[in-house]
Amino acid sequence: MKKRLWRIIIGALLFTVALLMDFNNEWLQIALFVISYIVVGGDVLKRAVKNMNRGQVFDENFLMSVATIGAMLISEFPEAVAVMLFYQVGELFQSYAVGKSRNSIASLMEIRPDYANVKKGDEIIKVDPDEVQIGDMIVITAGEKVPLDGKVIEGSSMLDTSALTGESVPREVEVGSDILSGSININGVITAEVTKEFEESTVSKILDLVENASSKKSNSEQFITKFARYYTPAVVIMAVLLAIIPPLVISGATFSEWIYRALAFLVISCPCALVISIPLSFFGGIGGASKEGILVKGSNYLEALSQTEIAVFDKTGTLTKGVFNVQEIHPQGVSKEELLELTAYAESYSNHPISLSLKEAYGKDIDNQRISEVEELSGHGVTATVDGRKVVAGNIKLMKKMDIPYFEGELVGTVVHVAVDNKYIGYIVIADELKPDAKQAIKELKDADIKQLVMLTGDNQSVGAKVAKELGLDKFYAGLLPADKVEKVEELFAQKSQKGKLAFAGDGINDAPVLARADIGIAMGGLGSDAAIEAADIVIMTDEPSKIATAIKISKKTLKIANQNIILAIGVKILVLILSALGLTTMWAAIFADVGVTILAVLNAFRALNVKNL
């Protein structure tokens, strides 16, 4: 960019001197024009010759070279230099815009760790992350990047995960916490056991996604590539015919006049605005999305997202947190505190998720001396003696087995019924929680004119119905196995229009087949499984379902900008091409139709980077 800028400045100064100075010697003025032309356009001429040697004749370098050299041959030196000068200004704008777009994505590249501190006995060795094995112990001090995915075995700290998730709030980690590579350790010193090799780590996968995103072209980009391939040779042939035929058939027409028109025609026809601005629009959209913690694997997926008609969601881990918590405590003849305490003590020896959630809700240390005669009854619950009293905690089957009358109303979630000395003392409801932004996500998707919002879950009918009603979903299907989810998605495919797309969002291994089958697969990447992230086309690094609506808004904005650029570039070019062929425009109008439109289109494409206040 600096070289181009200096060429433009020096060339412009020489051009201004040649244009404004009163020369007695005409050849001196011509020499200044030619020198300024070479300074400004030398690299264009060089690229044109190089590409011709490779067999790539009809590109913008060839068009600019032919048009400007032709202008000089008919003594239109100022216009020849001006065309090349403004073309280079347009290229400068393009380089700046592409650089900005790349930087928004390149900031992600900074998450790549340079080294890992591996602990060998009492010694700490600095090695390349590629050399670290699963099970190795690594030490991360304050200010260092987490080099590989692992589990904390010593210490506690706050991690900055903004480069991975877009979230600015630091995440607290302690012994037992999972840590993701690419995070930055803010304060404490932590030791972690490596759980994934570098190639399989979060940071490595993100970098791979980003680096390969631009290789998958959208339909708009494919159209432009094909368009330029046939369009450029066609306009060169038309320009040649325009220069030769009219002087031969029209009385009084001169070759110099029609060659000038043909050259103007060539300058206008250069497809720079299209070839540059359309990919730049999508590149900007992908870059803007990455800043929001949304990784798009290709511009084709970003384009497809704007055509979404049906959005389908997995429940657990996508709309809900995927973590069991005590939601309701209903005592009978005892206090809430006593019911929860007795249940937590009875369940204290079990590692079942339900038991863990009860102990977490109780929130106090368990005194094991108060417990005896613990028996876990598989598929039923537990019995234990707590403070000399026999506590029975479990499901309906256990109550029936013990012949204990229990509350039989319709309940949603996992219900733990509790009895003491064969007397029923109440029940506790344990259920998954909705993600904080789940309702907002559904509302925003409805506002974005998504026709159907559907939930698929392996959970039971009552749980599915409760979540669907709470969120305001159009449909839900419960009690599904992975194969059933694919079957339901196949049914939903028949309900969309020919051009409409079906997007599926999920996070588990069991969602991978559906993610692969959907038009657009969206993985909740922060906590999602590797299989789901691999199968998906878009990865939401923050685990927030509301980011799906954000991604659709970014997609629609990007496509709108790309379409505006197509209409602007083709519309102006066709108009000025007709005027040029009729001799109603000068080379200066041709310069605007080419360089001016390119600059406008590039500046418009620049807007795709701005993803705030969508």
Coordinates of C-alpha atoms in Angstrom, one line a residue:
M1 CA 0.0 0.0 0.0
K2 CA 2.8 2.4 0.8
K3 CA 4.5 1.8 -2.5
R4 CA 1.3 2.4 -4.4
L5 CA 0.6 5.5 -2.4
W6 CA 4.1 6.9 -3.2
R7 CA 3.7 6.0 -6.9
I8 CA 0.3 7.9 -7.0
I9 CA 1.8 11.0 -5.2
I10 CA 4.9 11.2 -7.5
G11 CA 2.9 10.4 -10.6
A12 CA 0.2 13.0 -9.7
L13 CA 2.8 15.7 -9.2
L14 CA 4.5 15.0 -12.5
F15 CA 1.0 14.9 -14.2
T16 CA 0.0 18.2 -12.6
V17 CA 3.3 19.9 -13.8
A18 CA 2.8 18.6 -17.3
L19 CA -0.8 19.7 -17.3
L20 CA -0.4 23.2 -15.9
M21 CA 3.0 24.4 -17.0
D22 CA 3.3 26.4 -20.2
F23 CA 6.0 24.5 -22.2
N24 CA 7.6 26.0 -25.3
N25 CA 8.8 22.5 -26.2
E26 CA 5.8 20.2 -26.8
W27 CA 8.1 17.1 -26.6
L28 CA 9.1 18.0 -23.1
Q29 CA 5.4 18.1 -22.0
I30 CA 4.8 14.8 -23.7
A31 CA 7.9 13.3 -22.0
L32 CA 6.5 14.4 -18.6
F33 CA 3.2 12.8 -19.4
V34 CA 4.9 9.5 -20.4
I35 CA 7.1 9.5 -17.3
S36 CA 4.1 10.2 -15.0
Y37 CA 2.3 7.4 -16.9
I38 CA 5.1 4.9 -16.3
V39 CA 5.5 5.9 -12.6
V40 CA 1.7 5.4 -12.0
G41 CA 1.0 2.5 -14.4
G42 CA 4.2 0.6 -14.7
D43 CA 3.1 -2.2 -12.4
V44 CA -0.2 -2.5 -14.3
L45 CA 1.7 -2.9 -17.7
K46 CA 4.1 -5.4 -16.0
R47 CA 1.2 -7.5 -14.6
A48 CA -0.6 -7.4 -18.0
V49 CA 2.5 -8.8 -19.8
K50 CA 3.0 -11.5 -17.1
N51 CA -0.6 -12.6 -17.2
M52 CA -0.5 -12.7 -21.1
N53 CA 2.5 -15.0 -20.9
R54 CA 0.5 -17.3 -18.5
G55 CA -2.4 -17.3 -21.0
Q56 CA -4.6 -15.0 -18.8
V57 CA -5.2 -12.3 -21.4
F58 CA -8.5 -10.7 -20.7
D59 CA -8.2 -9.2 -17.2
E60 CA -8.4 -5.6 -15.9
N61 CA -4.6 -5.1 -16.3
F62 CA -4.9 -5.9 -20.0
L63 CA -7.9 -3.6 -20.5
M64 CA -6.3 -0.7 -18.7
S65 CA -3.0 -1.2 -20.7
V66 CA -4.7 -1.3 -24.1
A67 CA -7.0 1.6 -23.3
T68 CA -4.3 3.9 -22.1
I69 CA -1.6 3.0 -24.6
G70 CA -4.3 3.5 -27.3
A71 CA -5.2 6.9 -25.9
M72 CA -1.5 7.9 -26.1
L73 CA -1.3 6.7 -29.7
I74 CA -4.1 9.1 -30.7
S75 CA -2.3 11.9 -28.7
E76 CA -4.7 11.9 -25.7
F77 CA -1.8 11.9 -23.2
P78 CA -3.6 13.7 -20.3
E79 CA -6.5 11.3 -20.4
A80 CA -4.2 8.2 -20.7
V81 CA -2.4 9.3 -17.5
A82 CA -5.6 10.2 -15.7
V83 CA -7.2 6.8 -16.4
M84 CA -4.2 5.0 -14.9
L85 CA -3.9 7.5 -12.0
F86 CA -7.6 7.1 -11.0
Y87 CA -7.4 3.3 -11.5
Q88 CA -4.5 3.2 -9.0
V89 CA -6.5 5.4 -6.6
G90 CA -9.3 2.8 -6.9
E91 CA -6.8 0.0 -6.2
L92 CA -5.5 1.8 -3.2
F93 CA -9.0 2.0 -1.7
Q94 CA -9.5 -1.7 -2.5
S95 CA -6.2 -2.7 -0.8
Y96 CA -7.2 -0.6 2.3
A97 CA -10.7 -2.2 2.4
V98 CA -9.4 -5.7 2.0
G99 CA -6.7 -5.1 4.6
K100 CA -9.4 -3.9 7.1
S101 CA -11.5 -7.0 6.4
R102 CA -8.5 -9.3 6.8
N103 CA -7.5 -7.6 10.0
S104 CA -10.9 -8.3 11.6
I105 CA -10.3 -12.0 10.9
A106 CA -6.5 -11.8 11.5
S107 CA -7.2 -10.7 15.0
L108 CA -8.3 -14.2 15.6
M109 CA -5.0 -15.5 14.3
E110 CA -3.4 -13.9 17.4
I111 CA -4.9 -16.6 19.5
R112 CA -2.4 -19.1 18.2
P113 CA -0.1 -19.9 21.1
D114 CA 3.7 -19.7 20.5
Y115 CA 4.7 -22.2 23.2
A116 CA 3.6 -24.4 26.0
N117 CA 5.3 -24.7 29.5
V118 CA 5.4 -28.5 30.1
K119 CA 6.0 -29.7 33.6
K120 CA 8.4 -32.6 33.9
G121 CA 8.9 -33.4 37.6
D122 CA 10.1 -30.2 39.2
E123 CA 11.3 -28.8 35.9
I124 CA 9.3 -26.7 33.5
I125 CA 10.3 -26.9 29.8
K126 CA 9.2 -24.5 27.0
V127 CA 8.2 -26.5 23.9
D128 CA 6.2 -26.1 20.7
P129 CA 2.4 -26.8 21.3
D130 CA 2.6 -29.4 18.5
E131 CA 5.0 -31.5 20.6
V132 CA 2.7 -31.7 23.7
Q133 CA 1.0 -35.1 24.3
I134 CA -2.4 -35.9 25.9
G135 CA -1.9 -36.3 29.6
D136 CA 1.1 -33.9 29.8
M137 CA 1.0 -31.3 32.6
I138 CA 1.2 -27.7 31.4
V139 CA 1.7 -24.5 33.5
I140 CA 0.0 -21.2 32.4
T141 CA 1.2 -18.1 34.2
A142 CA -0.5 -14.7 34.2
G143 CA -0.6 -13.0 30.8
E144 CA 0.1 -16.2 28.9
K145 CA -2.1 -17.9 26.3
V146 CA -3.6 -21.2 27.1
P147 CA -1.7 -23.4 24.5
L148 CA -3.9 -26.5 24.5
D149 CA -7.3 -27.7 25.7
G150 CA -7.1 -29.2 29.2
K151 CA -8.5 -29.6 32.7
V152 CA -7.2 -27.6 35.7
I153 CA -5.6 -29.8 38.3
E154 CA -4.0 -27.0 40.4
G155 CA -4.6 -23.3 41.0
S156 CA -7.4 -20.9 40.0
S157 CA -7.6 -17.8 37.8
M158 CA -9.7 -15.7 35.5
L159 CA -9.5 -16.4 31.7
D160 CA -10.1 -13.9 28.9
T161 CA -12.0 -15.9 26.3
S162 CA -13.0 -12.9 24.2
A163 CA -11.0 -14.0 21.2
L164 CA -12.9 -17.3 21.2
T165 CA -16.4 -16.3 22.2
G166 CA -16.6 -12.5 21.7
E167 CA -17.6 -12.3 25.3
S168 CA -15.8 -9.5 27.3
V169 CA -16.6 -10.9 30.7
P170 CA -13.7 -13.1 32.0
R171 CA -14.4 -16.7 33.0
E172 CA -13.4 -18.0 36.4
V173 CA -11.6 -21.4 36.4
E174 CA -10.6 -23.6 39.3
V175 CA -9.6 -27.2 39.9
G176 CA -11.7 -29.5 37.7
S177 CA -12.6 -26.7 35.2
D178 CA -12.1 -27.3 31.5
I179 CA -10.0 -24.7 29.8
L180 CA -9.9 -23.9 26.0
S181 CA -6.7 -23.1 24.0
G182 CA -6.6 -19.5 22.8
S183 CA -7.9 -18.1 26.1
I184 CA -5.6 -15.7 28.0
N185 CA -4.7 -16.3 31.6
I186 CA -5.4 -12.9 33.4
N187 CA -4.1 -13.3 37.0
G188 CA -3.3 -16.6 38.7
V189 CA -1.0 -19.5 37.9
I190 CA -2.7 -22.7 36.9
T191 CA -1.5 -26.2 36.1
A192 CA -3.6 -28.2 33.7
E193 CA -3.7 -31.7 32.3
V194 CA -3.8 -31.7 28.5
T195 CA -6.9 -33.4 27.1
K196 CA -6.4 -32.8 23.3
E197 CA -3.4 -32.7 21.0
F198 CA -2.8 -29.3 19.4
E199 CA -4.3 -30.4 16.0
E200 CA -7.6 -31.3 17.7
S201 CA -7.6 -28.3 20.1
T202 CA -10.1 -25.5 20.0
V203 CA -7.6 -22.9 18.8
S204 CA -6.4 -25.1 15.9
K205 CA -9.9 -25.8 14.7
I206 CA -10.9 -22.1 14.8
L207 CA -7.8 -21.1 12.8
D208 CA -8.6 -23.9 10.3
L209 CA -12.2 -22.7 9.9
V210 CA -11.2 -19.1 9.4
E211 CA -8.4 -19.7 7.0
N212 CA -10.6 -21.9 4.8
A213 CA -13.7 -19.7 5.0
S214 CA -13.0 -17.7 1.8
S215 CA -12.4 -20.8 -0.3
K216 CA -16.2 -21.6 -0.4
K217 CA -17.7 -19.1 -2.7
S218 CA -21.3 -17.8 -2.5
N219 CA -23.6 -18.0 -5.6
S220 CA -23.1 -14.2 -6.1
E221 CA -19.3 -14.7 -6.2
Q222 CA -19.6 -17.7 -8.5
F223 CA -21.8 -15.6 -10.8
I224 CA -19.3 -12.7 -10.9
T225 CA -16.4 -15.1 -11.7
K226 CA -18.3 -16.7 -14.6
F227 CA -19.6 -13.3 -15.7
A228 CA -16.0 -11.8 -15.9
R229 CA -14.7 -14.9 -17.7
Y230 CA -17.1 -14.3 -20.7
Y231 CA -17.8 -10.6 -20.3
T232 CA -14.2 -9.4 -20.7
P233 CA -13.4 -11.1 -24.1
A234 CA -16.8 -10.0 -25.4
V235 CA -16.2 -6.3 -24.7
V236 CA -12.7 -6.4 -26.2
I237 CA -14.2 -7.9 -29.5
M238 CA -17.0 -5.2 -29.4
A239 CA -14.4 -2.5 -28.8
V240 CA -12.3 -3.7 -31.9
L241 CA -15.5 -3.8 -34.0
L242 CA -16.4 -0.3 -32.7
A243 CA -13.0 1.1 -33.8
I244 CA -13.0 -0.5 -37.3
I245 CA -16.5 -0.9 -38.7
P246 CA -18.1 2.7 -38.3
P247 CA -15.2 4.5 -40.2
L248 CA -15.7 2.0 -43.1
V249 CA -19.5 2.3 -43.4
I250 CA -20.4 5.8 -42.1
S251 CA -19.7 8.7 -44.4
G252 CA -17.3 11.3 -42.8
A253 CA -16.4 9.1 -39.8
T254 CA -12.7 9.1 -38.9
F255 CA -10.6 6.3 -37.4
S256 CA -9.2 8.6 -34.7
E257 CA -12.7 9.5 -33.5
W258 CA -14.0 5.9 -33.4
I259 CA -10.7 4.5 -31.9
Y260 CA -11.2 7.1 -29.1
R261 CA -14.7 5.9 -28.6
A262 CA -13.5 2.3 -28.6
L263 CA -10.8 3.1 -26.0
A264 CA -13.3 4.8 -23.8
F265 CA -15.6 1.8 -24.2
L266 CA -12.7 -0.5 -23.1
V267 CA -12.0 1.6 -19.9
I268 CA -15.7 1.6 -19.0
S269 CA -16.0 -2.1 -19.5
C270 CA -13.4 -3.1 -17.0
P271 CA -15.3 -5.3 -14.4
C272 CA -13.2 -4.2 -11.4
A273 CA -16.1 -2.9 -9.4
L274 CA -17.8 -6.3 -9.6
V275 CA -14.8 -8.5 -9.3
I276 CA -13.5 -6.6 -6.2
S277 CA -16.5 -5.5 -4.3
I278 CA -18.7 -8.7 -4.3
P279 CA -16.1 -11.0 -2.6
L280 CA -15.1 -8.1 -0.4
S281 CA -18.7 -7.8 0.8
F282 CA -18.8 -11.4 1.9
F283 CA -15.3 -11.3 3.3
G284 CA -16.4 -8.2 5.4
G285 CA -19.6 -10.1 6.5
I286 CA -17.5 -13.1 7.6
G287 CA -15.0 -10.8 9.4
G288 CA -17.8 -8.9 11.2
A289 CA -19.5 -12.2 12.2
S290 CA -16.2 -13.5 13.7
K291 CA -16.0 -10.4 15.9
E292 CA -19.3 -11.4 17.4
G293 CA -18.1 -14.9 18.1
I294 CA -19.8 -16.4 15.0
L295 CA -17.5 -18.4 12.8
V296 CA -18.8 -19.0 9.2
K297 CA -17.0 -21.7 7.2
G298 CA -17.7 -20.1 3.8
S299 CA -19.4 -17.2 2.1
N300 CA -21.8 -19.7 0.5
Y301 CA -23.2 -20.5 4.0
L302 CA -23.4 -16.8 4.9
E303 CA -25.5 -16.3 1.7
A304 CA -27.7 -19.3 2.3
L305 CA -28.4 -18.1 5.9
S306 CA -30.3 -15.1 4.5
Q307 CA -32.8 -17.4 2.8
T308 CA -33.7 -19.3 6.0
E309 CA -37.4 -20.1 6.2
I310 CA -37.4 -22.9 8.9
A311 CA -35.1 -22.8 12.0
V312 CA -34.9 -26.1 13.9
F313 CA -33.3 -26.4 17.4
D314 CA -32.1 -29.2 19.6
K315 CA -33.3 -28.5 23.2
T316 CA -30.6 -29.6 25.6
G317 CA -27.4 -27.5 25.3
T318 CA -28.9 -25.3 22.6
L319 CA -32.0 -23.7 24.1
T320 CA -31.3 -24.9 27.6
K321 CA -28.1 -25.0 29.6
G322 CA -27.9 -28.8 29.6
V323 CA -27.3 -28.7 33.4
F324 CA -29.8 -30.1 36.0
N325 CA -30.8 -27.8 38.8
V326 CA -33.3 -27.9 41.6
Q327 CA -36.3 -25.9 40.3
E328 CA -39.0 -26.5 42.9
I329 CA -39.2 -27.9 46.5
H330 CA -42.7 -29.0 47.6
P331 CA -42.6 -30.2 51.3
Q332 CA -45.5 -32.0 53.0
G333 CA -45.5 -31.8 56.9
V334 CA -41.9 -30.6 57.0
S335 CA -40.0 -27.4 56.1
K336 CA -38.4 -26.8 52.6
E337 CA -35.0 -26.8 54.3
E338 CA -35.5 -30.1 56.1
L339 CA -36.8 -31.8 52.9
L340 CA -33.8 -30.6 50.9
E341 CA -31.3 -31.6 53.7
L342 CA -32.7 -35.1 54.1
T343 CA -32.7 -35.7 50.4
A344 CA -29.2 -34.3 49.9
Y345 CA -27.9 -36.6 52.7
A346 CA -29.6 -39.7 51.3
E347 CA -28.2 -39.0 47.8
S348 CA -24.8 -37.9 49.0
Y349 CA -22.9 -41.1 48.0
S350 CA -24.2 -41.1 44.5
N351 CA -22.5 -39.4 41.5
H352 CA -25.6 -39.3 39.4
P353 CA -26.3 -35.8 37.9
I354 CA -29.6 -35.6 39.9
S355 CA -27.7 -36.4 43.2
L356 CA -25.1 -33.8 42.3
S357 CA -27.7 -31.1 41.7
L358 CA -29.4 -31.9 45.0
K359 CA -26.1 -31.5 46.9
E360 CA -25.3 -28.3 45.0
A361 CA -28.8 -26.9 46.0
Y362 CA -28.2 -27.9 49.6
G363 CA -24.9 -26.0 49.5
K364 CA -23.4 -27.2 52.8
D365 CA -20.8 -29.8 53.7
I366 CA -22.2 -33.3 54.2
D367 CA -21.4 -34.9 57.6
N368 CA -20.9 -38.6 56.7
Q369 CA -21.2 -39.6 60.3
R370 CA -24.9 -38.9 60.2
I371 CA -25.5 -41.4 57.3
S372 CA -25.5 -45.2 57.3
E373 CA -27.0 -48.2 55.5
V374 CA -26.9 -46.5 52.1
E375 CA -28.4 -48.5 49.2
E376 CA -28.6 -47.4 45.6
L377 CA -31.5 -49.1 43.7
S378 CA -30.7 -48.9 40.0
G379 CA -33.5 -47.1 38.0
H380 CA -35.4 -46.3 41.2
G381 CA -33.4 -44.1 43.6
V382 CA -31.7 -44.6 47.0
T383 CA -32.5 -45.6 50.6
A384 CA -30.3 -44.4 53.5
T385 CA -30.5 -44.0 57.3
V386 CA -30.0 -40.3 58.3
D387 CA -29.9 -39.5 62.0
G388 CA -31.4 -42.9 62.7
R389 CA -34.4 -42.3 60.4
K390 CA -34.9 -44.3 57.2
V391 CA -35.0 -41.9 54.2
V392 CA -36.3 -43.1 50.8
A393 CA -35.7 -40.8 47.8
G394 CA -36.5 -41.7 44.2
N395 CA -39.0 -41.9 41.4
I396 CA -42.6 -43.1 41.3
K397 CA -41.5 -46.7 40.8
L398 CA -39.6 -46.6 44.1
M399 CA -42.7 -45.2 45.9
K400 CA -44.8 -47.9 44.5
K401 CA -42.3 -50.6 45.4
M402 CA -42.2 -49.3 49.0
D403 CA -46.0 -49.0 49.0
I404 CA -45.8 -45.3 50.0
P405 CA -48.7 -43.0 48.9
Y406 CA -47.2 -40.1 46.9
F407 CA -48.3 -36.9 45.0
E408 CA -49.7 -37.9 41.6
G409 CA -50.3 -34.6 39.9
E410 CA -48.8 -33.8 36.4
L411 CA -45.2 -32.6 36.9
V412 CA -42.7 -31.4 34.4
G413 CA -39.1 -32.4 34.8
T414 CA -37.3 -35.1 36.9
V415 CA -39.2 -35.5 40.2
V416 CA -37.6 -36.9 43.3
H417 CA -40.2 -38.2 45.8
V418 CA -39.1 -38.4 49.4
A419 CA -40.4 -40.4 52.4
V420 CA -39.1 -40.7 56.0
D421 CA -39.9 -43.9 58.0
N422 CA -42.5 -44.8 55.3
K423 CA -44.2 -41.5 55.6
Y424 CA -44.3 -39.2 52.5
I425 CA -42.8 -35.8 53.2
G426 CA -42.9 -34.2 49.7
Y427 CA -41.1 -34.0 46.3
I428 CA -38.3 -32.0 44.6
V429 CA -38.5 -31.0 40.9
I430 CA -35.1 -31.0 39.1
A431 CA -35.0 -29.7 35.5
D432 CA -32.8 -28.2 32.9
E433 CA -32.8 -24.3 32.8
L434 CA -33.4 -22.2 29.7
K435 CA -30.4 -20.2 28.5
P436 CA -30.8 -16.6 29.6
D437 CA -31.2 -15.3 26.0
A438 CA -33.3 -18.2 24.6
K439 CA -36.6 -16.2 24.6
Q440 CA -34.8 -13.2 23.0
A441 CA -33.4 -15.5 20.3
I442 CA -36.9 -16.8 19.4
K443 CA -38.4 -13.3 19.4
E444 CA -35.6 -11.9 17.1
L445 CA -35.9 -14.9 14.7
K446 CA -39.7 -14.2 14.5
D447 CA -38.9 -10.5 13.8
A448 CA -36.5 -11.7 11.1
D449 CA -39.5 -13.3 9.3
I450 CA -38.5 -17.0 9.9
K451 CA -41.7 -18.8 9.0
Q452 CA -41.3 -21.8 11.3
L453 CA -39.5 -22.3 14.6
V454 CA -39.3 -25.9 15.6
M455 CA -37.7 -27.8 18.5
L456 CA -36.5 -31.5 18.5
T457 CA -35.7 -33.2 21.7
G458 CA -35.0 -36.6 23.1
D459 CA -36.8 -35.5 26.4
N460 CA -40.3 -36.6 27.2
Q461 CA -43.5 -34.9 25.9
S462 CA -44.3 -32.9 29.0
V463 CA -40.8 -31.3 29.2
G464 CA -40.9 -30.6 25.5
A465 CA -44.3 -29.0 25.7
K466 CA -43.2 -26.8 28.7
V467 CA -40.1 -25.4 26.9
A468 CA -41.9 -24.9 23.6
K469 CA -44.8 -23.0 25.3
E470 CA -42.4 -20.9 27.4
L471 CA -40.4 -19.9 24.3
G472 CA -43.3 -19.5 22.0
L473 CA -42.1 -22.1 19.4
D474 CA -44.4 -23.0 16.5
K475 CA -43.8 -26.8 16.8
F476 CA -42.0 -29.4 18.9
Y477 CA -41.3 -33.1 18.6
A478 CA -40.3 -35.0 21.8
G479 CA -38.9 -38.4 22.7
L480 CA -36.7 -38.5 19.6
L481 CA -33.6 -40.7 18.9
P482 CA -30.8 -39.3 16.6
A483 CA -32.3 -41.2 13.6
D484 CA -35.8 -39.8 14.4
K485 CA -34.4 -36.2 14.4
V486 CA -33.1 -36.7 10.8
E487 CA -36.5 -38.1 9.9
K488 CA -38.3 -35.1 11.3
V489 CA -35.9 -32.7 9.4
E490 CA -36.7 -34.6 6.2
E491 CA -40.4 -34.0 6.8
L492 CA -39.8 -30.3 7.5
F493 CA -37.8 -30.0 4.2
A494 CA -41.1 -30.6 2.3
Q495 CA -42.6 -27.6 4.0
K496 CA -40.2 -25.0 2.7
S497 CA -40.2 -23.2 -0.7
Q498 CA -37.8 -24.2 -3.4
K499 CA -35.4 -21.4 -2.7
G500 CA -35.9 -21.4 1.1
K501 CA -33.4 -22.9 3.5
L502 CA -33.7 -25.0 6.6
A503 CA -31.2 -24.2 9.4
F504 CA -30.6 -26.6 12.3
A505 CA -28.8 -25.7 15.6
G506 CA -27.5 -28.3 17.9
D507 CA -24.5 -29.1 20.2
G508 CA -24.2 -32.8 20.9
I509 CA -22.6 -35.8 19.1
N510 CA -26.2 -37.0 18.5
D511 CA -26.9 -33.8 16.5
A512 CA -24.0 -34.4 14.0
P513 CA -26.2 -36.3 11.4
V514 CA -28.9 -33.6 11.5
L515 CA -26.3 -30.8 11.3
A516 CA -24.8 -32.4 8.2
R517 CA -28.3 -33.0 6.6
A518 CA -29.6 -29.4 7.1
D519 CA -29.1 -26.7 4.5
I520 CA -27.2 -24.8 7.2
G521 CA -25.9 -26.6 10.2
I522 CA -25.2 -24.3 13.3
A523 CA -23.1 -25.8 16.1
M524 CA -23.1 -24.3 19.6
G525 CA -19.3 -24.4 19.7
G526 CA -18.2 -23.2 23.2
L527 CA -19.5 -26.3 25.0
G528 CA -20.5 -28.3 21.9
S529 CA -19.0 -31.7 20.9
D530 CA -16.2 -31.9 18.3
A531 CA -18.5 -34.0 16.1
A532 CA -21.1 -31.3 16.0
I533 CA -18.6 -28.5 15.3
E534 CA -17.0 -30.6 12.5
A535 CA -20.4 -31.3 10.9
A536 CA -21.7 -27.7 11.1
D537 CA -21.4 -24.9 8.6
I538 CA -21.5 -22.1 11.2
V539 CA -20.2 -22.3 14.8
I540 CA -21.5 -20.1 17.6
M541 CA -18.5 -19.8 19.9
T542 CA -20.5 -18.1 22.7
D543 CA -23.2 -20.8 23.1
E544 CA -25.8 -18.1 22.9
P545 CA -28.9 -19.0 20.7
S546 CA -29.5 -15.2 20.2
K547 CA -26.3 -15.2 18.0
I548 CA -28.2 -17.3 15.4
A549 CA -30.5 -14.3 14.9
T550 CA -27.4 -12.0 14.8
A551 CA -25.9 -14.3 12.1
I552 CA -29.1 -14.1 10.0
K553 CA -29.1 -10.3 10.3
I554 CA -25.4 -10.2 9.2
S555 CA -26.2 -12.5 6.3
K556 CA -29.1 -10.4 5.1
K557 CA -27.1 -7.2 5.4
T558 CA -24.1 -8.7 3.5
L559 CA -26.3 -10.0 0.7
K560 CA -28.1 -6.6 0.4
I561 CA -24.7 -4.9 0.1
A562 CA -23.5 -7.4 -2.5
N563 CA -26.8 -6.9 -4.6
Q564 CA -26.5 -3.1 -4.3
N565 CA -23.0 -3.4 -5.7
I566 CA -24.1 -5.6 -8.6
I567 CA -26.9 -3.2 -9.6
L568 CA -24.7 -0.2 -9.2
A569 CA -21.7 -1.6 -11.2
I570 CA -23.7 -3.1 -14.0
G571 CA -26.3 -0.3 -14.2
V572 CA -23.7 2.5 -14.5
K573 CA -21.5 0.5 -16.9
I574 CA -24.3 -0.3 -19.3
L575 CA -25.5 3.3 -19.4
V576 CA -22.0 4.8 -20.0
L577 CA -21.1 2.0 -22.5
I578 CA -24.1 3.0 -24.6
L579 CA -23.3 6.7 -24.3
S580 CA -19.7 6.0 -25.2
A581 CA -20.5 4.0 -28.3
L582 CA -22.8 6.9 -29.4
G583 CA -19.9 9.3 -28.8
L584 CA -21.8 11.2 -26.1
T585 CA -19.1 10.8 -23.4
T586 CA -15.4 11.5 -23.0
M587 CA -12.7 9.4 -21.5
W588 CA -13.3 11.3 -18.2
A589 CA -16.8 9.8 -18.0
A590 CA -15.2 6.4 -18.8
I591 CA -12.8 6.9 -15.8
F592 CA -15.8 7.6 -13.5
A593 CA -17.7 4.6 -14.8
D594 CA -14.7 2.4 -14.0
V595 CA -12.7 3.8 -11.1
G596 CA -15.5 5.9 -9.6
V597 CA -17.9 3.1 -9.5
T598 CA -15.2 0.7 -8.1
I599 CA -14.5 3.2 -5.2
L600 CA -18.2 3.6 -4.5
A601 CA -18.7 -0.2 -4.5
V602 CA -15.7 -0.9 -2.3
L603 CA -16.8 1.8 0.2
N604 CA -20.3 0.2 0.2
A605 CA -18.8 -3.3 0.7
F606 CA -16.9 -1.8 3.7
R607 CA -20.2 -1.5 5.5
A608 CA -20.4 -5.3 5.8
L609 CA -17.7 -5.1 8.5
N610 CA -20.0 -3.0 10.8
V611 CA -22.2 -5.6 12.7
K612 CA -23.3 -3.3 15.5
N613 CA -26.9 -2.1 15.7
L614 CA -28.1 -4.4 13.0

